[in-house]
Amino acid sequence: MSAKGKSLRHIMVASVAAFMFASAAQALEVSESEKSAIAERIAPVGDVYLDGQAPVETAAAEPTGPRTGDQVYNTYCTACHSTGAAGAPKTGDAAAWGPRVDKGMETLTKHAINGFNAMPAKGTCMDCSDDEIVAAIEHMLDAL
């Protein structure tokens, strides 16, 4: 490489370095409101507790009472039972529900709580009580 090329290369490297340092210095000049906005965006979304440690209790996390069948259905059941995904009987389809209903409410409840074929236990509503699951079943049967 010629001396002129080497000089040009040094000038370019120095220019890029100067630009990088100037950009970094400018990034350090952040207002307090920008700092708090950044801190809020990168804040953790949850906490991890070791076995035996209890999380801080919050009033908002407390359930307000049992959910209705409609609430459970619309939150957990509708994804499969409104589309027929994975062989789930569609809500309102009497022909699909007929053989299931013929087995009795006890069997329907057992399958819903414990899972059956492609349906996971409690239809993925792991915090639902058995009564809430029964309410969701009754809600679907009312649509027949």
Tab-separated table of C-alpha atoms in Angstrom:
chain	number	residue	atom	x	y	z
A	1	MET	CA	0.000	0.000	0.000
A	2	SER	CA	1.322	3.440	-0.854
A	3	ALA	CA	2.087	6.100	1.719
A	4	LYS	CA	-0.863	8.125	0.442
A	5	GLY	CA	-3.166	5.080	0.908
A	6	LYS	CA	-1.862	4.500	4.425
A	7	SER	CA	-2.458	8.143	5.340
A	8	LEU	CA	-5.968	8.011	3.922
A	9	ARG	CA	-6.628	4.815	5.869
A	10	HIS	CA	-5.430	6.443	9.134
A	11	ILE	CA	-7.638	9.469	8.513
A	12	MET	CA	-10.682	7.259	7.884
A	13	VAL	CA	-10.056	5.172	11.011
A	14	ALA	CA	-9.631	8.345	13.078
A	15	SER	CA	-12.830	9.817	11.605
A	16	VAL	CA	-14.857	6.709	12.404
A	17	ALA	CA	-13.433	6.590	15.942
A	18	ALA	CA	-14.232	10.280	16.492
A	19	PHE	CA	-17.783	9.739	15.229
A	20	MET	CA	-18.257	6.747	17.545
A	21	PHE	CA	-16.989	8.661	20.604
A	22	ALA	CA	-19.184	11.663	19.763
A	23	SER	CA	-22.233	9.402	19.417
A	24	ALA	CA	-21.465	7.695	22.729
A	25	ALA	CA	-21.055	11.045	24.478
A	26	GLN	CA	-24.364	12.242	23.054
A	27	ALA	CA	-26.084	9.043	24.243
A	28	LEU	CA	-24.923	9.798	27.792
A	29	GLU	CA	-26.867	13.073	27.748
A	30	VAL	CA	-30.292	11.619	28.601
A	31	SER	CA	-32.934	13.528	30.544
A	32	GLU	CA	-34.424	12.178	33.748
A	33	SER	CA	-37.793	11.521	32.061
A	34	GLU	CA	-36.021	9.562	29.309
A	35	LYS	CA	-34.105	7.601	31.961
A	36	SER	CA	-37.303	6.677	33.800
A	37	ALA	CA	-38.993	5.708	30.521
A	38	ILE	CA	-36.047	3.461	29.654
A	39	ALA	CA	-36.058	1.923	33.131
A	40	GLU	CA	-39.780	1.189	32.810
A	41	ARG	CA	-39.308	-0.480	29.387
A	42	ILE	CA	-36.510	-2.755	30.572
A	43	ALA	CA	-37.978	-3.579	33.992
A	44	PRO	CA	-38.470	-7.310	34.697
A	45	VAL	CA	-41.962	-8.658	34.049
A	46	GLY	CA	-41.885	-11.055	36.988
A	47	ASP	CA	-39.958	-12.320	39.966
A	48	VAL	CA	-38.321	-15.620	40.834
A	49	TYR	CA	-38.612	-17.058	44.322
A	50	LEU	CA	-36.607	-19.900	45.798
A	51	ASP	CA	-38.428	-22.826	47.368
A	52	GLY	CA	-39.667	-21.785	50.777
A	53	GLN	CA	-39.681	-18.074	50.038
A	54	ALA	CA	-43.037	-16.385	49.786
A	55	PRO	CA	-43.743	-13.626	47.281
A	56	VAL	CA	-45.067	-10.294	48.457
A	57	GLU	CA	-48.838	-10.550	48.564
A	58	THR	CA	-50.799	-8.082	46.461
A	59	ALA	CA	-54.470	-7.303	46.818
A	60	ALA	CA	-55.018	-7.315	43.034
A	61	ALA	CA	-53.919	-10.951	42.759
A	62	GLU	CA	-56.713	-12.139	45.015
A	63	PRO	CA	-59.633	-13.727	43.167
A	64	THR	CA	-62.919	-11.913	43.544
A	65	GLY	CA	-64.968	-15.101	43.616
A	66	PRO	CA	-65.806	-18.004	41.367
A	67	ARG	CA	-65.925	-17.276	37.655
A	68	THR	CA	-69.074	-17.935	35.696
A	69	GLY	CA	-69.270	-20.630	33.038
A	70	ASP	CA	-69.378	-17.887	30.420
A	71	GLN	CA	-66.190	-16.287	31.781
A	72	VAL	CA	-64.299	-19.595	31.877
A	73	TYR	CA	-65.544	-20.589	28.419
A	74	ASN	CA	-64.619	-17.249	26.830
A	75	THR	CA	-61.172	-17.229	28.452
A	76	TYR	CA	-60.056	-20.854	28.156
A	77	CYS	CA	-62.473	-22.997	26.131
A	78	THR	CA	-63.426	-20.895	23.147
A	79	ALA	CA	-60.139	-21.330	21.267
A	80	CYS	CA	-60.838	-25.015	20.615
A	81	HIS	CA	-64.591	-25.342	21.113
A	82	SER	CA	-65.502	-22.479	18.763
A	83	THR	CA	-63.280	-23.802	15.950
A	84	GLY	CA	-63.273	-27.554	16.492
A	85	ALA	CA	-59.486	-27.545	16.893
A	86	ALA	CA	-57.910	-30.918	17.741
A	87	GLY	CA	-61.270	-32.638	17.420
A	88	ALA	CA	-63.044	-30.574	20.082
A	89	PRO	CA	-66.828	-30.563	19.653
A	90	LYS	CA	-67.951	-27.107	18.565
A	91	THR	CA	-70.212	-25.213	20.906
A	92	GLY	CA	-73.763	-25.473	19.616
A	93	ASP	CA	-73.113	-28.577	17.453
A	94	ALA	CA	-75.682	-31.016	18.850
A	95	ALA	CA	-74.522	-33.858	16.585
A	96	ALA	CA	-70.939	-33.615	17.869
A	97	TRP	CA	-72.007	-33.280	21.502
A	98	GLY	CA	-74.715	-35.983	21.402
A	99	PRO	CA	-72.479	-39.041	22.027
A	100	ARG	CA	-70.616	-37.151	24.737
A	101	VAL	CA	-73.794	-36.040	26.495
A	102	ASP	CA	-75.103	-39.625	26.342
A	103	LYS	CA	-72.174	-40.704	28.541
A	104	GLY	CA	-73.458	-38.442	31.298
A	105	MET	CA	-72.381	-35.318	33.115
A	106	GLU	CA	-70.055	-37.294	35.391
A	107	THR	CA	-67.992	-38.500	32.412
A	108	LEU	CA	-67.990	-35.046	30.788
A	109	THR	CA	-66.775	-33.544	34.056
A	110	LYS	CA	-64.093	-36.210	34.540
A	111	HIS	CA	-62.775	-35.700	30.996
A	112	ALA	CA	-62.778	-31.909	31.346
A	113	ILE	CA	-60.957	-31.949	34.692
A	114	ASN	CA	-58.429	-34.701	33.929
A	115	GLY	CA	-58.059	-34.178	30.193
A	116	PHE	CA	-59.141	-36.512	27.413
A	117	ASN	CA	-57.591	-37.254	24.018
A	118	ALA	CA	-56.156	-33.936	22.777
A	119	MET	CA	-57.853	-31.872	25.492
A	120	PRO	CA	-55.450	-30.922	28.288
A	121	ALA	CA	-56.502	-31.154	31.913
A	122	LYS	CA	-58.936	-28.372	32.795
A	123	GLY	CA	-58.603	-27.110	29.235
A	124	THR	CA	-55.435	-25.242	30.376
A	125	CYS	CA	-57.315	-23.361	33.138
A	126	MET	CA	-55.104	-24.687	35.900
A	127	ASP	CA	-56.436	-22.203	38.452
A	128	CYS	CA	-60.083	-23.100	37.743
A	129	SER	CA	-61.956	-24.931	40.454
A	130	ASP	CA	-63.886	-28.067	39.589
A	131	ASP	CA	-67.102	-26.062	40.003
A	132	GLU	CA	-65.889	-23.489	37.475
A	133	ILE	CA	-65.098	-26.295	34.994
A	134	VAL	CA	-68.609	-27.716	35.510
A	135	ALA	CA	-70.049	-24.221	34.945
A	136	ALA	CA	-68.133	-23.982	31.644
A	137	ILE	CA	-69.465	-27.403	30.557
A	138	GLU	CA	-73.011	-26.344	31.428
A	139	HIS	CA	-72.500	-23.120	29.479
A	140	MET	CA	-71.528	-25.134	26.372
A	141	LEU	CA	-74.426	-27.564	26.845
A	142	ASP	CA	-76.883	-24.664	27.178
A	143	ALA	CA	-75.924	-23.657	23.625
A	144	LEU	CA	-77.212	-26.983	22.214
